[in-house]
XYZ file of C-alpha atoms in Angstrom:
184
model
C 137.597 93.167 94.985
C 135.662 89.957 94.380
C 135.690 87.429 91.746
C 133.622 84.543 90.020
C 133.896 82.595 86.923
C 130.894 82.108 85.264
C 129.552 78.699 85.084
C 127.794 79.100 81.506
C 128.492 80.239 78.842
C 127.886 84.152 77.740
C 127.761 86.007 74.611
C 129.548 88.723 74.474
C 128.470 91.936 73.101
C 129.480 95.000 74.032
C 126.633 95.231 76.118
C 127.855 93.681 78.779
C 130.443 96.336 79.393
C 128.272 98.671 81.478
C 127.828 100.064 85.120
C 126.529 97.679 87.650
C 126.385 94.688 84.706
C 128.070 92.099 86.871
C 125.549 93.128 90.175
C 122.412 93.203 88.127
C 123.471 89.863 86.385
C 125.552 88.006 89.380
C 124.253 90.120 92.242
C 127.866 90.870 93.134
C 127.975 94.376 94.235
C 131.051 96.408 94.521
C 134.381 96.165 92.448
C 134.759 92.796 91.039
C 136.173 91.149 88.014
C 134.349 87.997 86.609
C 135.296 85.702 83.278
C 132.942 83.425 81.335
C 133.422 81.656 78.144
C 131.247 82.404 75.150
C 131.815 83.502 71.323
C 132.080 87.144 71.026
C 130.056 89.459 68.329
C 130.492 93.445 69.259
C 129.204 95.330 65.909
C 130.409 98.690 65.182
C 127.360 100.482 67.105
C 128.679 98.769 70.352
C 132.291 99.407 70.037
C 134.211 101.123 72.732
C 137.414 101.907 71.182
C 136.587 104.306 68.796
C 140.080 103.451 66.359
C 138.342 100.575 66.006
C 135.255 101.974 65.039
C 136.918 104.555 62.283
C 138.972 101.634 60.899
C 135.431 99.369 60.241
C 137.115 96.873 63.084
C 134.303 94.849 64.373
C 135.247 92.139 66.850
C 134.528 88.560 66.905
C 135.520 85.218 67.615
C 133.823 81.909 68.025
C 134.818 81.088 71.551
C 136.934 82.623 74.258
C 137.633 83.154 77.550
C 136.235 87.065 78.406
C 137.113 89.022 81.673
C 134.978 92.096 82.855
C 136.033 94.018 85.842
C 134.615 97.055 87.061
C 135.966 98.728 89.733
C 134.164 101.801 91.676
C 137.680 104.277 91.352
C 136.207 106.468 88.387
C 139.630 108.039 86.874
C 140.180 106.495 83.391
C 144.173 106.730 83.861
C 143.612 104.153 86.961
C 141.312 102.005 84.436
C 144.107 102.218 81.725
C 146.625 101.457 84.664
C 144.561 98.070 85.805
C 144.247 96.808 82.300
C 147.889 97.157 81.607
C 148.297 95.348 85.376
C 145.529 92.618 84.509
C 147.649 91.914 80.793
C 150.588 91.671 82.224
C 149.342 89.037 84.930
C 147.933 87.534 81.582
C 151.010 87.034 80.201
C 152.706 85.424 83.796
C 150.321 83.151 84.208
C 150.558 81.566 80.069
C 153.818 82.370 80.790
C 154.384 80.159 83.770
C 152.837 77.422 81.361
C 155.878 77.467 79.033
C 154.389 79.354 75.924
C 156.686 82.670 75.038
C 153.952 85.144 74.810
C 154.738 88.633 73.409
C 152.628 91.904 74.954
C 152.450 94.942 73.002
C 150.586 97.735 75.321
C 147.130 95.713 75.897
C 147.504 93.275 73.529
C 149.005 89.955 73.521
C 150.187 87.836 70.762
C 151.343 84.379 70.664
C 153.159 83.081 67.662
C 153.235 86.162 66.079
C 149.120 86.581 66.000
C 146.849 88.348 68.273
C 145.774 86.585 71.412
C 143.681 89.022 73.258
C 141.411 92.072 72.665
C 141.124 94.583 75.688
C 139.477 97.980 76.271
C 139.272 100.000 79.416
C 136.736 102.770 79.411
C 134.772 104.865 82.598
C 131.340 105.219 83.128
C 129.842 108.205 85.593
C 130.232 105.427 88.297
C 132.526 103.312 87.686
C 135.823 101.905 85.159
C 135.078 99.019 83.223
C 137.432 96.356 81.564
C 136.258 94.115 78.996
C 139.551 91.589 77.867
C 139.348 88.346 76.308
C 141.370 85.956 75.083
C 140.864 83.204 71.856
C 139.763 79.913 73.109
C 139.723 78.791 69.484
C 141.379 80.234 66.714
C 138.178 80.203 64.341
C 136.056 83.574 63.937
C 137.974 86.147 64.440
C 137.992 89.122 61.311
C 141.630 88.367 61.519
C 144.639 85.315 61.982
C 144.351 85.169 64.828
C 146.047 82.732 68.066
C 144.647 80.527 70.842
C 144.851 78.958 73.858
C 143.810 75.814 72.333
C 147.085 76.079 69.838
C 149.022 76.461 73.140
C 147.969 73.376 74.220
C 145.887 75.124 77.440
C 142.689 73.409 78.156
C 141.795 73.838 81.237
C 140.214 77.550 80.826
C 138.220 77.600 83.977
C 141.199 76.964 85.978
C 143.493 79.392 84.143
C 140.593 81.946 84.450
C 140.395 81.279 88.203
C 144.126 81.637 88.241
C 144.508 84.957 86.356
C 141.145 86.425 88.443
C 143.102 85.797 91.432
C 146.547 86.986 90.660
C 144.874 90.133 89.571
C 142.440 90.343 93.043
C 145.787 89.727 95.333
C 147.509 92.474 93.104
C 144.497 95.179 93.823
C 144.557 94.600 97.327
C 147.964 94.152 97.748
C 147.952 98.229 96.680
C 145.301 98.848 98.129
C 146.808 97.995 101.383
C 150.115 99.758 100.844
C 147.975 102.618 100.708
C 146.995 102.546 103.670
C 150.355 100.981 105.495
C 151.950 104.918 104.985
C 151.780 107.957 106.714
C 151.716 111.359 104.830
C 155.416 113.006 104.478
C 155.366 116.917 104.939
């Protein structure tokens, strides 16, 4: 798995979380996971996470700190398993900066308000990830928290950080895979 933070900033729309996205865009091919910062504006039509839909949930936020990974293993329960993975590495990493951060399945709250907003879906080639955490606390539908109100500056290094926790993880497994031999 490869990684790369995003030297400039990105709007996020929904449309970003598609098959082969980060190759057409960064000409990064295979499983990788990238962040930028940008403001994020994903109307209803664009929505993933179709609760969110039904409830007339439209995301946005003025600026914060978005992840995509998309990684070539297809089964939606591995996506779902990687997103939990990639939130809880989320919350170690904040964590290890002193702030008590609370996770509730994919979400993360600081405070008592919502940090982060995270979807895993498939596509027929891939699964995709799209999680982002407030940079600023200002344009969300919502109260929400931010990294700013935790006193974390420094996004492109706690990006970088996160990215490569969650890169080590993946091929950590993916080499204890392939360290056993099949029991009859």
């Amino acid at each position: 798995m490869k990684s790369i933070f995003i030297d400039k900033q990105i709007t996020y729309t929904g449309r970003e979380l598609s098959p082969h996205w980060i190759y057409k865009n960064f000409n990064i091919q295979g499983s990788a996971i990238v962040s930028f910062i940008g403001p994020v504006r994903v109307d209803l039509s664009e929505m993933v996470d179709i609760e969110d839909v039904i409830n007339n949930e439209p995301i946005s936020s003025d600026l914060m700190l978005n992840f995509i990974i998309e990684d070539f293993e297809v089964s939606l329960h591995h996506a779902v398993s990687n997103q939990r993975l990639f939130i809880c590495i989320i919350k170690e990493v904040l964590e290890n900066r002193g702030v008590i951060i609370k996770r509730e399945g994919d979400d993360l709250f600081f405070n008592g308000k919502k940090l982060s907003v995270s979807i895993a879906t498939k596509s027929i080639t891939s699964s995709l990830i799209h999680t982002a955490l407030n940079i600023v606390s200002n344009g969300a539908p919502i109260e929400v928290s931010s990294l700013n109100e935790m006193g974390i500056f420094d996004i492109k290094e706690i990006a970088n950080k996160i990215m490569n926790k969650f890169v080590f993880e993946i091929e950590d497994m993916n080499f204890a895979k392939s360290k056993v031999r099949g029991v009859f």
